[in-house]
Amino acid sequence: VVQCRSKEHYGRTYAAKIISTNRLARRMMNMLQYELQVLKKLNCEAHILSPGIVQTFHVYESADRTYIVMEQMMGGTLTQWRAQRESDSVTELETRMICKRLFEALHFCHERNIAHRDIKLSNLLLARPNDLSSLKIGDFGFAKVVPPTGLRTRCGTPHFLPPEIVLLGSELYKSYDTKCDIWSAGVV
């Protein structure tokens, strides 16, 4: 991810996720297509875009690269926010703000039948430094629209995985849906 400037919009800065597609294996290409599908679905309703989702402005594709131009998040990740604090503890007020923003954004995704599948501290970003009210979900690399038969792929970050993904294929869990994000939000 790099910073870029718009020639059209008087030097406004954005973040650009650059993906070299000539090196991607077939499975990774499928994941990229799912990510683009999800971003399109989330951004096609720009007039009601959730303030809790990092906004995607453009997707450009060349012969060997895909460029995803997004809103620039100047406050860093929630992981970085925690590391910069003098105290290890997070106040109740801060926790409530994080949860409120995260649950609103997840509700927006889940209403559209989208499972993020990788909710974790480093995928929660702040638009402005130290401003928890500007928290947004980013990195939809594992996100997918849930089919009627449910999801059956193991993915995500180990410490944040819900039981339905860990035990996928067992007698208990043959598939999973958007609810997988709720467990991960609880871990956060």
Short mmCIF file of C-alpha atoms in Angstrom, two decimals:
data_model
loop_
_atom_site.label_atom_id
_atom_site.label_comp_id
_atom_site.label_asym_id
_atom_site.label_seq_id
_atom_site.Cartn_x
_atom_site.Cartn_y
_atom_site.Cartn_z
CA VAL A 1 0.00 0.00 0.00
CA VAL A 2 1.42 3.37 -1.03
CA GLN A 3 0.32 6.98 -0.83
CA CYS A 4 -0.73 8.57 -4.11
CA ARG A 5 -1.93 12.00 -5.24
CA SER A 6 -4.78 12.77 -7.60
CA LYS A 7 -4.07 14.95 -10.61
CA GLU A 8 -7.83 15.47 -11.07
CA HIS A 9 -8.63 16.51 -7.50
CA TYR A 10 -5.93 19.11 -6.85
CA GLY A 11 -3.39 16.85 -5.20
CA ARG A 12 -5.76 15.09 -2.81
CA THR A 13 -3.99 12.08 -1.27
CA TYR A 14 -5.24 8.50 -1.30
CA ALA A 15 -3.90 5.07 -0.40
CA ALA A 16 -3.29 2.69 -3.30
CA LYS A 17 -3.08 -1.06 -2.79
CA ILE A 18 -0.96 -2.38 -5.67
CA ILE A 19 -1.21 -6.09 -6.45
CA SER A 20 1.14 -7.68 -8.96
CA THR A 21 -1.20 -10.06 -10.79
CA ASN A 22 1.42 -11.78 -12.96
CA ARG A 23 2.86 -13.46 -9.86
CA LEU A 24 -0.40 -14.54 -8.29
CA ALA A 25 -1.32 -18.19 -8.25
CA ARG A 26 -4.79 -19.17 -9.43
CA ARG A 27 -6.18 -19.33 -5.87
CA MET A 28 -4.87 -15.84 -5.11
CA MET A 29 -6.41 -14.52 -8.33
CA ASN A 30 -9.77 -15.90 -7.18
CA MET A 31 -9.34 -14.18 -3.81
CA LEU A 32 -8.54 -10.89 -5.57
CA GLN A 33 -11.71 -11.25 -7.67
CA TYR A 34 -13.77 -11.90 -4.51
CA GLU A 35 -12.22 -8.83 -2.86
CA LEU A 36 -13.07 -6.67 -5.89
CA GLN A 37 -16.62 -8.08 -5.95
CA VAL A 38 -17.09 -7.23 -2.26
CA LEU A 39 -15.61 -3.73 -2.64
CA LYS A 40 -17.92 -3.08 -5.58
CA LYS A 41 -20.94 -4.27 -3.62
CA LEU A 42 -20.00 -2.11 -0.61
CA ASN A 43 -19.27 0.97 -2.70
CA CYS A 44 -22.13 0.73 -5.23
CA GLU A 45 -24.34 2.32 -2.60
CA ALA A 46 -22.01 5.31 -2.12
CA HIS A 47 -24.85 7.52 -0.95
CA ILE A 48 -25.37 5.23 2.06
CA LEU A 49 -21.80 4.03 2.49
CA SER A 50 -21.13 3.07 6.06
CA PRO A 51 -18.81 5.51 7.79
CA GLY A 52 -17.19 2.41 9.31
CA ILE A 53 -15.83 0.98 6.03
CA VAL A 54 -12.65 2.24 4.34
CA GLN A 55 -13.97 3.71 1.11
CA THR A 56 -12.72 2.47 -2.25
CA PHE A 57 -12.73 5.11 -4.98
CA HIS A 58 -11.34 3.37 -8.06
CA VAL A 59 -9.99 0.05 -9.27
CA TYR A 60 -7.58 0.14 -12.19
CA GLU A 61 -6.26 -2.95 -13.91
CA SER A 62 -3.26 -3.21 -16.22
CA ALA A 63 -1.75 -6.28 -17.86
CA ASP A 64 0.27 -7.18 -14.76
CA ARG A 65 -1.14 -5.15 -11.85
CA THR A 66 -4.35 -4.21 -10.09
CA TYR A 67 -4.55 -0.85 -8.31
CA ILE A 68 -7.19 -0.32 -5.64
CA VAL A 69 -7.42 3.39 -4.77
CA MET A 70 -8.84 3.91 -1.29
CA GLU A 71 -9.39 6.53 1.33
CA GLN A 72 -6.16 7.28 3.17
CA MET A 73 -6.32 6.39 6.86
CA MET A 74 -3.98 8.84 8.60
CA GLY A 75 -4.39 7.41 12.12
CA GLY A 76 -2.86 3.97 11.49
CA THR A 77 -4.17 0.64 12.76
CA LEU A 78 -5.70 -0.18 16.11
CA THR A 79 -2.54 -2.23 16.79
CA GLN A 80 -0.44 0.92 16.33
CA TRP A 81 -2.85 2.97 18.44
CA ARG A 82 -2.46 0.49 21.33
CA ALA A 83 1.34 0.46 21.00
CA GLN A 84 1.58 4.27 21.17
CA ARG A 85 -0.39 4.53 24.40
CA GLU A 86 1.37 5.12 27.72
CA SER A 87 -0.97 2.70 29.47
CA ASP A 88 -1.63 -0.94 28.60
CA SER A 89 -5.25 -0.59 29.60
CA VAL A 90 -8.09 0.66 27.44
CA THR A 91 -10.82 2.62 29.19
CA GLU A 92 -14.46 1.60 29.20
CA LEU A 93 -15.31 4.68 27.12
CA GLU A 94 -12.65 3.77 24.52
CA THR A 95 -13.87 0.17 24.44
CA ARG A 96 -17.45 1.31 23.90
CA MET A 97 -16.39 3.58 21.01
CA ILE A 98 -14.38 0.78 19.35
CA CYS A 99 -17.27 -1.69 19.73
CA LYS A 100 -19.88 0.79 18.50
CA ARG A 101 -17.93 1.61 15.34
CA LEU A 102 -16.98 -2.02 14.69
CA PHE A 103 -20.51 -3.38 15.20
CA GLU A 104 -22.06 -0.67 12.99
CA ALA A 105 -19.62 -1.49 10.18
CA LEU A 106 -20.16 -5.24 10.56
CA HIS A 107 -23.93 -4.71 10.51
CA PHE A 108 -23.55 -2.79 7.24
CA CYS A 109 -21.54 -5.69 5.73
CA HIS A 110 -23.78 -8.42 7.11
CA GLU A 111 -26.93 -6.71 5.81
CA ARG A 112 -25.36 -7.13 2.36
CA ASN A 113 -24.51 -10.79 3.14
CA ILE A 114 -20.76 -10.08 3.22
CA ALA A 115 -18.48 -11.90 5.66
CA HIS A 116 -15.16 -10.10 6.26
CA ARG A 117 -13.48 -13.24 7.69
CA ASP A 118 -10.37 -11.43 9.02
CA ILE A 119 -11.50 -9.01 11.73
CA LYS A 120 -8.43 -8.21 13.84
CA LEU A 121 -6.67 -5.18 15.33
CA SER A 122 -4.47 -4.57 12.28
CA ASN A 123 -7.51 -4.47 9.95
CA LEU A 124 -9.20 -1.76 12.02
CA LEU A 125 -7.92 1.65 10.98
CA LEU A 126 -8.29 5.20 12.21
CA ALA A 127 -8.99 7.98 9.71
CA ARG A 128 -7.46 10.48 12.15
CA PRO A 129 -4.73 9.92 14.78
CA ASN A 130 -6.05 8.95 18.23
CA ASP A 131 -9.68 9.42 17.13
CA LEU A 132 -11.57 6.21 17.88
CA SER A 133 -14.75 7.72 16.42
CA SER A 134 -13.00 7.54 13.02
CA LEU A 135 -12.40 3.76 13.24
CA LYS A 136 -13.09 1.82 10.03
CA ILE A 137 -12.75 -1.75 8.79
CA GLY A 138 -10.20 -2.25 6.03
CA ASP A 139 -8.52 -5.08 4.10
CA PHE A 140 -11.30 -7.09 2.51
CA GLY A 141 -8.84 -9.63 1.09
CA PHE A 142 -10.65 -12.60 2.71
CA ALA A 143 -14.14 -11.11 2.43
CA LYS A 144 -16.79 -12.91 0.44
CA VAL A 145 -20.48 -12.73 -0.33
CA VAL A 146 -22.00 -15.72 1.48
CA PRO A 147 -23.68 -18.18 -0.91
CA PRO A 148 -26.93 -19.94 0.13
CA THR A 149 -24.94 -23.07 1.02
CA GLY A 150 -22.63 -21.13 3.35
CA LEU A 151 -18.85 -20.69 3.30
CA ARG A 152 -16.48 -23.64 3.45
CA THR A 153 -12.99 -22.11 3.26
CA ARG A 154 -10.61 -21.96 6.20
CA CYS A 155 -9.09 -18.50 6.32
CA GLY A 156 -8.34 -15.66 8.71
CA THR A 157 -5.82 -15.00 11.46
CA PRO A 158 -5.35 -17.85 13.98
CA HIS A 159 -5.88 -15.95 17.28
CA PHE A 160 -9.10 -14.37 15.94
CA LEU A 161 -10.69 -17.46 14.32
CA PRO A 162 -14.18 -18.49 15.46
CA PRO A 163 -14.97 -22.12 16.33
CA GLU A 164 -16.97 -22.61 13.11
CA ILE A 165 -13.82 -22.03 11.04
CA VAL A 166 -11.44 -23.89 13.36
CA LEU A 167 -13.76 -26.92 13.45
CA LEU A 168 -14.90 -26.66 9.83
CA GLY A 169 -15.59 -30.08 8.36
CA SER A 170 -16.39 -31.65 11.73
CA GLU A 171 -19.79 -32.96 12.76
CA LEU A 172 -20.50 -29.57 14.36
CA TYR A 173 -19.66 -27.28 11.45
CA LYS A 174 -20.16 -28.11 7.77
CA SER A 175 -20.19 -24.42 6.76
CA TYR A 176 -20.38 -20.93 8.26
CA ASP A 177 -21.79 -17.49 7.46
CA THR A 178 -21.43 -13.82 8.44
CA LYS A 179 -21.68 -14.67 12.14
CA CYS A 180 -18.02 -15.72 12.04
CA ASP A 181 -17.11 -12.02 12.24
CA ILE A 182 -18.90 -11.61 15.58
CA TRP A 183 -16.52 -14.01 17.38
CA SER A 184 -13.53 -12.15 15.91
CA ALA A 185 -15.02 -8.82 17.01
CA GLY A 186 -15.30 -10.28 20.52
CA VAL A 187 -11.62 -11.18 20.45
CA VAL A 188 -10.78 -7.61 19.40
#
